PDB file of C-alpha atoms in Angstrom:
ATOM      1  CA  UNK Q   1      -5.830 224.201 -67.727  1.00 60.00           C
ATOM      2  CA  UNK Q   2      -3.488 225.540 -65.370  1.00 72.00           C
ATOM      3  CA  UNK Q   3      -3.372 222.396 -63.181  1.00 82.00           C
ATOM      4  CA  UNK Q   4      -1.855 220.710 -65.483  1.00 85.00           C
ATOM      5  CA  UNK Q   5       1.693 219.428 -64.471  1.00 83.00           C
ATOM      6  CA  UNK Q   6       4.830 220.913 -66.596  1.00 83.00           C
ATOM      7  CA  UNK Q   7       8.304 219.678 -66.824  1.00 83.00           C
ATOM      8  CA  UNK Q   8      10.212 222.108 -64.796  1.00 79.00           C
ATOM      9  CA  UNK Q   9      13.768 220.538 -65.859  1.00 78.00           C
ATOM     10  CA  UNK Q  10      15.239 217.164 -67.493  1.00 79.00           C
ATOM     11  CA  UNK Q  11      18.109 215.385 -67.869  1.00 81.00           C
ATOM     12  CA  UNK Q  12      19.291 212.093 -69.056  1.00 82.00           C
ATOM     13  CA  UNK Q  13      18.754 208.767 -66.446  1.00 85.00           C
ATOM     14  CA  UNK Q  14      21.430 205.850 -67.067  1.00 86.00           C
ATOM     15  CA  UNK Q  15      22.242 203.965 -70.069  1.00 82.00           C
ATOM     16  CA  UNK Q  16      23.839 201.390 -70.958  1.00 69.00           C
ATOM     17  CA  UNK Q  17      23.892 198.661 -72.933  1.00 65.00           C
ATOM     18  CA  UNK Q  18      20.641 197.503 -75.053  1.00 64.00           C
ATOM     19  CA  UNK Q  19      19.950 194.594 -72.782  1.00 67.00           C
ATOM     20  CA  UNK Q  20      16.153 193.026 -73.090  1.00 71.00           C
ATOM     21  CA  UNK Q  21      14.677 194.339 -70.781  1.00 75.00           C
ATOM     22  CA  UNK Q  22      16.313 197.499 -70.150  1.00 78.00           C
ATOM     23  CA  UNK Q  23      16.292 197.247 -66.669  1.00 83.00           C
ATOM     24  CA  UNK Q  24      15.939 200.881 -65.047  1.00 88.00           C
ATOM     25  CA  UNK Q  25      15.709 201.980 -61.334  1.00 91.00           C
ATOM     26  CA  UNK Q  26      15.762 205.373 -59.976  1.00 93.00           C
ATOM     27  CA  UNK Q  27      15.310 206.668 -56.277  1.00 95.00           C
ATOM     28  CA  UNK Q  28      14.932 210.076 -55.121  1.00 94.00           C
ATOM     29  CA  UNK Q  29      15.561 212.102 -51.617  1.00 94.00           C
ATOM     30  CA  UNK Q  30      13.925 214.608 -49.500  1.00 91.00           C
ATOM     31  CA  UNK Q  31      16.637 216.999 -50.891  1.00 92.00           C
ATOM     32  CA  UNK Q  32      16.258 216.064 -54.499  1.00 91.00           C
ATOM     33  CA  UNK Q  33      18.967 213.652 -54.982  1.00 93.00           C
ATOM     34  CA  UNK Q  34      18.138 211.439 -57.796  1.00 94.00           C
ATOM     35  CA  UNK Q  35      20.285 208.006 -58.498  1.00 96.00           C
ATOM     36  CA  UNK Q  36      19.170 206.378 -61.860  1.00 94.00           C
ATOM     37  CA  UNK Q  37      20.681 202.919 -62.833  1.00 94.00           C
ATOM     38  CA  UNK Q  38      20.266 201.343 -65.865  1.00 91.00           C
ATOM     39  CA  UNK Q  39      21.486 197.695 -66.579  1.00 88.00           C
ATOM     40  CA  UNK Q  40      25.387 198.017 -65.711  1.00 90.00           C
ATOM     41  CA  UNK Q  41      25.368 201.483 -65.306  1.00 92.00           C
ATOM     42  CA  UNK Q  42      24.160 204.557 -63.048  1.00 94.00           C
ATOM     43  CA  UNK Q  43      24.284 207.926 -62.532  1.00 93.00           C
ATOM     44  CA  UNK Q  44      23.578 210.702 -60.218  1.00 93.00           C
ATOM     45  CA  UNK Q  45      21.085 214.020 -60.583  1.00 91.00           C
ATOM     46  CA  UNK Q  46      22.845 216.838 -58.230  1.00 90.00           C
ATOM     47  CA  UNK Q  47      19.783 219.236 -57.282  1.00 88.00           C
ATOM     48  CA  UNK Q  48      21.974 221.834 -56.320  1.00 87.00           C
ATOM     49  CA  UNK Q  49      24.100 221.701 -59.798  1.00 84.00           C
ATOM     50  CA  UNK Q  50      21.406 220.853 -61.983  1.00 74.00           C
ATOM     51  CA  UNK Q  51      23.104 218.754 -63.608  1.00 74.00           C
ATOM     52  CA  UNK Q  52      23.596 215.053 -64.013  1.00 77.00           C
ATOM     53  CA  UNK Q  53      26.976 213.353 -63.446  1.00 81.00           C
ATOM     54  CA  UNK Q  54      28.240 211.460 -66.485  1.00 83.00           C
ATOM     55  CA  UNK Q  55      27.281 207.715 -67.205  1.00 87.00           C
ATOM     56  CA  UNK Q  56      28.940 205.548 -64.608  1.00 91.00           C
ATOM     57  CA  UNK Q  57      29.430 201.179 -65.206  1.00 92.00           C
ATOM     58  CA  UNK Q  58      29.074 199.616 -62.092  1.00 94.00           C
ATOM     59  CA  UNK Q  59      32.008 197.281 -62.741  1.00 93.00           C
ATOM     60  CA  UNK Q  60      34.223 200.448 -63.067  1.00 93.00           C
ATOM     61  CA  UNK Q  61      33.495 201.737 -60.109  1.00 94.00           C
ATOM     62  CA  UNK Q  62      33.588 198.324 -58.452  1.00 96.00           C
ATOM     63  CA  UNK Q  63      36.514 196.681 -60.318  1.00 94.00           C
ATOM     64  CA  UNK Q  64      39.297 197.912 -57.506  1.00 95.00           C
ATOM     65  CA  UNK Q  65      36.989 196.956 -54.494  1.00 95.00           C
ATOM     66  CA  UNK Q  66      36.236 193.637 -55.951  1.00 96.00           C
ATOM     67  CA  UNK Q  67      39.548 192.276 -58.158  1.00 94.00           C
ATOM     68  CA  UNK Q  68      37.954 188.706 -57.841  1.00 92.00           C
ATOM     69  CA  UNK Q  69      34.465 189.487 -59.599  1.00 92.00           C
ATOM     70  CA  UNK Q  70      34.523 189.874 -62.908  1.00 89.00           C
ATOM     71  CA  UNK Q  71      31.088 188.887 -64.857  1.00 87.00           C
ATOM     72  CA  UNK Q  72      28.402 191.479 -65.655  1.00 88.00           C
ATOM     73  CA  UNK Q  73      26.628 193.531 -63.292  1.00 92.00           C
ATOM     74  CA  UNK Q  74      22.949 193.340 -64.212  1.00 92.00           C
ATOM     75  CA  UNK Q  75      19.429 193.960 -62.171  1.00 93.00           C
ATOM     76  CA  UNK Q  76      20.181 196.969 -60.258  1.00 95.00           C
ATOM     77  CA  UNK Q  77      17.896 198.078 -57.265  1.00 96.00           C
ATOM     78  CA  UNK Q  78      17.907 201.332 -55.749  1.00 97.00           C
ATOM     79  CA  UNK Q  79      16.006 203.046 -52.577  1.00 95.00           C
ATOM     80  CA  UNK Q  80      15.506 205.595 -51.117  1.00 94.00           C
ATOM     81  CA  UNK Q  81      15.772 205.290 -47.532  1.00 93.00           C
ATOM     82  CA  UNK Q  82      14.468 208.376 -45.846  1.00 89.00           C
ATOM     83  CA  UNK Q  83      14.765 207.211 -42.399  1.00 86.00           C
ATOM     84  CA  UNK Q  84      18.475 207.582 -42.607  1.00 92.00           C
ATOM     85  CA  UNK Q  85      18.553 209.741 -45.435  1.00 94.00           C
ATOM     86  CA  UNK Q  86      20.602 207.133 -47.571  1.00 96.00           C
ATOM     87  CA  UNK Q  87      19.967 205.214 -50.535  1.00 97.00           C
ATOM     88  CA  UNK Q  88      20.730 201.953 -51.198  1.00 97.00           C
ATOM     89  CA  UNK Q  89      21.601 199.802 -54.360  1.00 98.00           C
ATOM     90  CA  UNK Q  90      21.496 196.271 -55.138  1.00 98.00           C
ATOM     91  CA  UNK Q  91      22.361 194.499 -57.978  1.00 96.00           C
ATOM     92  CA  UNK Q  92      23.811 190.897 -59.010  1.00 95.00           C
ATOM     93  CA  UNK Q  93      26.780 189.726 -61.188  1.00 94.00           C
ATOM     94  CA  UNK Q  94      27.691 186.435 -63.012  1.00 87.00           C
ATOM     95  CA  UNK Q  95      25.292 186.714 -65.634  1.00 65.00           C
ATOM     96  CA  UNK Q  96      25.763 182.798 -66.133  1.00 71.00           C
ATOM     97  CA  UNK Q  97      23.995 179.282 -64.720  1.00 76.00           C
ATOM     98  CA  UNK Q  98      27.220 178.527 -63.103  1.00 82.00           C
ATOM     99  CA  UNK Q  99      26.511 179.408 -58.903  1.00 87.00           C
ATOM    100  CA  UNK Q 100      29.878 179.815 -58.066  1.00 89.00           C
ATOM    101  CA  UNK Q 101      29.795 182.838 -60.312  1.00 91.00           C
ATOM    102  CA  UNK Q 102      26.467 184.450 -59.018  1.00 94.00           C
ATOM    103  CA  UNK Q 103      27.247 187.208 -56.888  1.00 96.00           C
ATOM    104  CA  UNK Q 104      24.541 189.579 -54.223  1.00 97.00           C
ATOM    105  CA  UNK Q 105      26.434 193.127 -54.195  1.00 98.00           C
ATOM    106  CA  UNK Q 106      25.355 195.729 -51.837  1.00 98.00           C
ATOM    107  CA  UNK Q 107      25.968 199.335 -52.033  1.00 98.00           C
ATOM    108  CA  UNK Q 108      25.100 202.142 -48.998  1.00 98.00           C
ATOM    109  CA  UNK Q 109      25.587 205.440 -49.637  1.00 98.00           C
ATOM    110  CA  UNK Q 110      28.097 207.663 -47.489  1.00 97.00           C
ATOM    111  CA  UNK Q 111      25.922 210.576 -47.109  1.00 97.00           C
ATOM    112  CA  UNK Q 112      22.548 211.824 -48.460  1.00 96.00           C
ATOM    113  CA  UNK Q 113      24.542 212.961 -51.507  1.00 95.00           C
ATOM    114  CA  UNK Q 114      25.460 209.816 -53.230  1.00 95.00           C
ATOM    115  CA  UNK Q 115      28.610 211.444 -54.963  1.00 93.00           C
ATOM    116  CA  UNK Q 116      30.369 210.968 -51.946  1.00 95.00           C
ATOM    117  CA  UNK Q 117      30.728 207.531 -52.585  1.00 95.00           C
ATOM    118  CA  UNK Q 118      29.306 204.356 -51.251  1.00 97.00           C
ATOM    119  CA  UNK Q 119      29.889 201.415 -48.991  1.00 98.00           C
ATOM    120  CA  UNK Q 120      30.531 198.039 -50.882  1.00 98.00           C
ATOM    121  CA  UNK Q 121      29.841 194.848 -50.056  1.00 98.00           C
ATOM    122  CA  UNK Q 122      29.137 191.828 -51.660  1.00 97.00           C
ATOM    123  CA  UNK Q 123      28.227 187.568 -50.859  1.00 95.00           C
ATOM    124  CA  UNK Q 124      27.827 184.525 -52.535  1.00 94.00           C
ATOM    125  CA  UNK Q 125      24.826 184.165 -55.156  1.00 94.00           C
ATOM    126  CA  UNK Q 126      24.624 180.214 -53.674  1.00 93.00           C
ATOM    127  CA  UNK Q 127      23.152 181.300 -50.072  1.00 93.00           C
ATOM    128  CA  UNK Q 128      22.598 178.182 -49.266  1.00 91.00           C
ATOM    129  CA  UNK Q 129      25.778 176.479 -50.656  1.00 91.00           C
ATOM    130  CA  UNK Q 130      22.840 174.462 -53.138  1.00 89.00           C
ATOM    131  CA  UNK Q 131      24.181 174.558 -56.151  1.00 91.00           C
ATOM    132  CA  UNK Q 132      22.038 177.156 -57.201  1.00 91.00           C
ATOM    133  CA  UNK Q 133      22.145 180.760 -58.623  1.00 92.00           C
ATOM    134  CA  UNK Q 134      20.402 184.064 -58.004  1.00 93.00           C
ATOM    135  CA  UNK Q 135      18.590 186.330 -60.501  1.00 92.00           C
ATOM    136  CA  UNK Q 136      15.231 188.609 -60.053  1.00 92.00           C
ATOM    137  CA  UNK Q 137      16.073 190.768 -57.091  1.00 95.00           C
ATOM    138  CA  UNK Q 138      13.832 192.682 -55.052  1.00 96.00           C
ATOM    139  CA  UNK Q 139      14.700 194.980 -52.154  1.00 96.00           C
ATOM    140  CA  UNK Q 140      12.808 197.659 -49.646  1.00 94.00           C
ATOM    141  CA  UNK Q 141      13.406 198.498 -46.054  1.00 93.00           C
ATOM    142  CA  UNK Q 142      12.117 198.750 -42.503  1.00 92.00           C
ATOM    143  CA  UNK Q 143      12.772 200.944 -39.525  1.00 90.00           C
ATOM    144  CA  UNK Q 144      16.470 198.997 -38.838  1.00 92.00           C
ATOM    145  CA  UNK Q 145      16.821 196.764 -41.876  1.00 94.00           C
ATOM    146  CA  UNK Q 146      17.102 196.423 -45.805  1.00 96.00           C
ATOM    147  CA  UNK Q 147      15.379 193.257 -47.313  1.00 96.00           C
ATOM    148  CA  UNK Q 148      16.238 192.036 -50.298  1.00 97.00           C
ATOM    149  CA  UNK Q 149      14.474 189.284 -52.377  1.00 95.00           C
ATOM    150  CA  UNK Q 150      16.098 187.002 -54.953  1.00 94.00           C
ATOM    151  CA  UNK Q 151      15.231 183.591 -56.568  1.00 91.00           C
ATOM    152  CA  UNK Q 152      17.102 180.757 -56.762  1.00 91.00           C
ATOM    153  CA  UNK Q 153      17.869 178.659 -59.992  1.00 90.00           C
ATOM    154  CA  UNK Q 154      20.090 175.477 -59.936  1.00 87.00           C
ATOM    155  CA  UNK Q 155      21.004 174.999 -64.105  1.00 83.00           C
ATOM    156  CA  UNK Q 156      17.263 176.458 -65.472  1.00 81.00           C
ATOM    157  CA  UNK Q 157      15.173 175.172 -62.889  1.00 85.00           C
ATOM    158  CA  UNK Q 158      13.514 177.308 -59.728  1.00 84.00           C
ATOM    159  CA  UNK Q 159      14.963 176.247 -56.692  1.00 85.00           C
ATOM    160  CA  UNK Q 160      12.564 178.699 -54.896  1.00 86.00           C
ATOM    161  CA  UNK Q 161      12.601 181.945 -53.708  1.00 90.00           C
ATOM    162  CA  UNK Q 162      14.573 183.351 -50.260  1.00 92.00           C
ATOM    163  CA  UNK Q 163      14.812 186.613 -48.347  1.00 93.00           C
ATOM    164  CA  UNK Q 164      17.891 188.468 -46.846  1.00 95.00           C
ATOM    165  CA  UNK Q 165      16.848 190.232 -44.191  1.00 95.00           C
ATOM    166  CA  UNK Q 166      20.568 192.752 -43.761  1.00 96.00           C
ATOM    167  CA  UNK Q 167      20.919 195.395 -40.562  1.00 94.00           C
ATOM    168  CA  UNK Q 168      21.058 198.360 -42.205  1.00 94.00           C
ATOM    169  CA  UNK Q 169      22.757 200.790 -40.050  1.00 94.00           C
ATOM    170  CA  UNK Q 170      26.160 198.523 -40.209  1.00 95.00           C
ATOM    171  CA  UNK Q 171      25.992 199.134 -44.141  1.00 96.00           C
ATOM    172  CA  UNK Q 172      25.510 202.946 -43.328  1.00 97.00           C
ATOM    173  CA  UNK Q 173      28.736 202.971 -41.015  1.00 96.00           C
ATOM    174  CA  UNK Q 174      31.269 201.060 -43.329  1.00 96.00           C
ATOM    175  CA  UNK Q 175      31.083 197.611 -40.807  1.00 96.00           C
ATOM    176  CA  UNK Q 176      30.664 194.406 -41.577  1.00 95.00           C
ATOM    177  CA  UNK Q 177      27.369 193.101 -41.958  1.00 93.00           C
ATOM    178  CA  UNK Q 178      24.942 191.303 -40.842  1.00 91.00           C
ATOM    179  CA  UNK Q 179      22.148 189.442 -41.995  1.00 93.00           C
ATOM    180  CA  UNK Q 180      20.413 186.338 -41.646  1.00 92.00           C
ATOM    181  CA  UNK Q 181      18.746 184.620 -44.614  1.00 91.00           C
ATOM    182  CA  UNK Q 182      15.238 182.594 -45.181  1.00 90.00           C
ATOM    183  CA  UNK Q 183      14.913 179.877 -47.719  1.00 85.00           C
ATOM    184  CA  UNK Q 184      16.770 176.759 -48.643  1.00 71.00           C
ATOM    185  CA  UNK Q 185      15.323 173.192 -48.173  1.00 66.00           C
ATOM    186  CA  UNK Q 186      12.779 172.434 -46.102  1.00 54.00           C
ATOM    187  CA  UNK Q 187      11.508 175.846 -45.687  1.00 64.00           C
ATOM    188  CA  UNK Q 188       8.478 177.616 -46.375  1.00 65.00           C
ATOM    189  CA  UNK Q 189       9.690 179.501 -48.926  1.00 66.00           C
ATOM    190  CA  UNK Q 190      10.801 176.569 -51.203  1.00 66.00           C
ATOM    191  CA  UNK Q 191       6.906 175.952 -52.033  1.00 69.00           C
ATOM    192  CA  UNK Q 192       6.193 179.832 -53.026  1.00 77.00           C
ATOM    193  CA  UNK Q 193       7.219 181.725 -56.027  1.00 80.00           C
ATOM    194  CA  UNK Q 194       8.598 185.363 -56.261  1.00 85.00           C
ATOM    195  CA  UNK Q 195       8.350 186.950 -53.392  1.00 90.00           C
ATOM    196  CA  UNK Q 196       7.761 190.573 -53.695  1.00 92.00           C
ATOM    197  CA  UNK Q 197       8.531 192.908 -50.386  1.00 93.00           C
ATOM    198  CA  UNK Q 198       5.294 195.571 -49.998  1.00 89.00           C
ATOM    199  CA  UNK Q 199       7.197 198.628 -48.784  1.00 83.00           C
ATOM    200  CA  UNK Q 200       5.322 201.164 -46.090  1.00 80.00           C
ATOM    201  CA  UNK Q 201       3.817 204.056 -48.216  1.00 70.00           C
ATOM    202  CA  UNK Q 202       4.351 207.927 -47.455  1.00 65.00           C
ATOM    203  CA  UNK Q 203       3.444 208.797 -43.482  1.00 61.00           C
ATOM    204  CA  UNK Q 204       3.473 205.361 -42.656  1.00 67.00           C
ATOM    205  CA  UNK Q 205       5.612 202.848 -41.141  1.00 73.00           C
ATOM    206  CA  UNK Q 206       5.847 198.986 -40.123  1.00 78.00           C
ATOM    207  CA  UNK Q 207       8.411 199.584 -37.702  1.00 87.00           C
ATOM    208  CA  UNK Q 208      10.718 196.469 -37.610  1.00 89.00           C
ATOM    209  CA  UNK Q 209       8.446 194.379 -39.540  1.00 88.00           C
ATOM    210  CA  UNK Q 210       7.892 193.678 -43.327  1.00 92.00           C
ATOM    211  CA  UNK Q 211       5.155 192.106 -45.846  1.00 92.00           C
ATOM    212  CA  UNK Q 212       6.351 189.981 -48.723  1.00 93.00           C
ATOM    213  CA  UNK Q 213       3.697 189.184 -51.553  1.00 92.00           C
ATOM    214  CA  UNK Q 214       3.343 186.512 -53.815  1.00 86.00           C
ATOM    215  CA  UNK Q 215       1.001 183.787 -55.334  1.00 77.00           C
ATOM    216  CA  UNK Q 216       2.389 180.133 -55.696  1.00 73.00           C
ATOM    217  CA  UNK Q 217       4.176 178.350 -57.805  1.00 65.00           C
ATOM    218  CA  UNK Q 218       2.444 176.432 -60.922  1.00 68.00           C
ATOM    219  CA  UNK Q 219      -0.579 178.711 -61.088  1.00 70.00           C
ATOM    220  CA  UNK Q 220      -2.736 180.165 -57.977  1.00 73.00           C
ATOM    221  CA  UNK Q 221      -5.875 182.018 -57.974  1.00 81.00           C
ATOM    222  CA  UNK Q 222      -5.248 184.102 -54.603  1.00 82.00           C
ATOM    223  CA  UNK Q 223      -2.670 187.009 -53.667  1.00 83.00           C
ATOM    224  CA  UNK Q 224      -0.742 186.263 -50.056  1.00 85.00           C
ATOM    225  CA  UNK Q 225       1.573 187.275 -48.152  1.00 88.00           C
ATOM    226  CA  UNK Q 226       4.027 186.497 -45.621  1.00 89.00           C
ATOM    227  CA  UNK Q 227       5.442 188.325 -42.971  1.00 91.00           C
ATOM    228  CA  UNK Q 228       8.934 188.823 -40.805  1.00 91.00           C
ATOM    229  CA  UNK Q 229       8.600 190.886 -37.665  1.00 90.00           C
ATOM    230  CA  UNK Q 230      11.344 191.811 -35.708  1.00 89.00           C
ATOM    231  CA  UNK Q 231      14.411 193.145 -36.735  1.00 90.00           C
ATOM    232  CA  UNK Q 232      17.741 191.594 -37.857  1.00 89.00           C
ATOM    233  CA  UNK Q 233      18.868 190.310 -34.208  1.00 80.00           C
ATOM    234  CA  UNK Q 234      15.607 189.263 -33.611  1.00 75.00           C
ATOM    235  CA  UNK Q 235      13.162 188.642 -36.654  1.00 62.00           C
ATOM    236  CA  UNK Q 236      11.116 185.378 -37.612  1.00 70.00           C
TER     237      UNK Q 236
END
C-alpha cells in the first residue's frame, strides 16, 4: 500500500574488524547528522553531501591526543544530545584483565556537525584505584550531564557495577571535566548488577535527574531502578 515506508537513500555505517559481537552504535541529529561506530571504528553521514565520510579507527584519530594509550578501542557509545545539539561518544580501551590498562575515553563533538572534530578526554578504567577493570558501557544524558555506566571486573570476577555522572557542558567547551563517580566498596551499587540508564523519550524530559535499571546479581525475579537527582555539583 502506499503507507508503506521506502528507503529514500543508503550508505554504508562503520566497519571494522569481525569482532564477536560486532558492536554497532549510531546517533542521529535534528539536522540529519548521522555518526555510526562500529567496534574500533566510526564514521560520519553528511546530510547536506549525501555522502558518508570514509571509515575512520578510533585509535587513528586518537593516537596523537593520547601517545600513552595504546590497546584496542572497543564498545563504542554514541548520543545524540539534542539539548545542545552535540553528540557524544564513549568507548573503552585495554582490551585486557590488567586495570592499569583499562581506559574510559570521552569524546564531545565541536559543533552539531561532527566533522569538525571532537573534544577528547579520557580517565582511568580502575575508578576506584581497586584493582579492577571496566568493560560493558552504557551512557545517556540529562538536562546538564552525560552518565555513563560501566562494570567493574578485578581478573574475571564482577566487582560490581558504578556510574559516572560527567557535567556536560565543560566537555562541550574544551575544559576540563568534571564528574563525580558512584560505586566502589561499601556502596549500594556493589550488590546490583548492570546498571542500565533509562533515557527521557521524545517531548519529555527529567530535568537534572536520571533512572538507572537493573535486576540483581545471581538471579532476581523483579525489574528496579535507582535514581540520581540533581546535577553534577549537586546530585545524590
Amino acid at each position: 500500500t502506499s503507507n508503506l515506508p521506502a528507503v529514500i537513500r543508503q550508505f554504508d555505517g562503520a566497519n571494522g574488524y569481525p569482532d564477536r559481537p560486532p558492536d554497532n552504535t549510531l546517533a542521529v541529529s535534528k539536522s540529519g547528522y548521522i555518526v555510526s561506530t562500529l567496534n574500533s571504528n566510526y564514521r560520519i553521514f553528511n546530510p547536506n553531501d549525501n555522502t558518508p565520510t570514509s571509515n575512520i579507527a578510533f585509535f587513528d584519530a586518537l593516537k596523537n591526543i593520547f601517545p600513552t594509550i595504546t590497546g584496542v578501542y572497543f564498545d563504542p557509545r554514541v548520543t545524540y544530545d539534542a539539548e545542545n545539539d552535540r553528540f557524544i561518544i564513549v568507548l573503552l580501551n585495554g582490551n585486557s584483565t590488567v586495570a592499569s590498562e583499562s581506559y574510559i575515553v570521552s569524546l564531545f563533538s565541536k559543533s552539531g556537525n561532527p566533522a569538525d572534530g571532537w573534544y577528547a578526554y579520557s580517565m582511568k578504567g580502575d575508578i576506584f584505584s581497586e584493582g579492577d577493570f571496566s568493560d560493558y558501557p552504557n551512557i545517556c544524558t540529562s538536562k546538564s550531564d552525560l552518565f555513563i555506566t560501566i562494570n567493574l571486573f578485578k581478573d574475571t570476577a564482577f566487582n560490581g557495577p558504578a556510574i559516572l555522572q560527567v557535567n556536560k557542558a565543560n566537555g562541550f567547551s574544551g575544559n576540563t571535566l568534571n564528574f563525580i563517580s558512584y560505586g566502589g566498596k561499601n556502596s549500594l551499587t556493589k550488590k546490583l548488577n548492570t546498571l542500565v540508564p533509562a533515557s527521557h523519550g521524545l517531548g519529555r524530559d527529567y530535568g537534572d535527574s536520571m533512572y538507572f535499571v537493573y535486576n540483581m546479581d545471581r538471579g532476581d525475579d523483579s525489574v528496579r531502578w535507582i535514581a540520581i537527582t540533581g546535577s553534577e555539583t549537586s546530585g545524590k
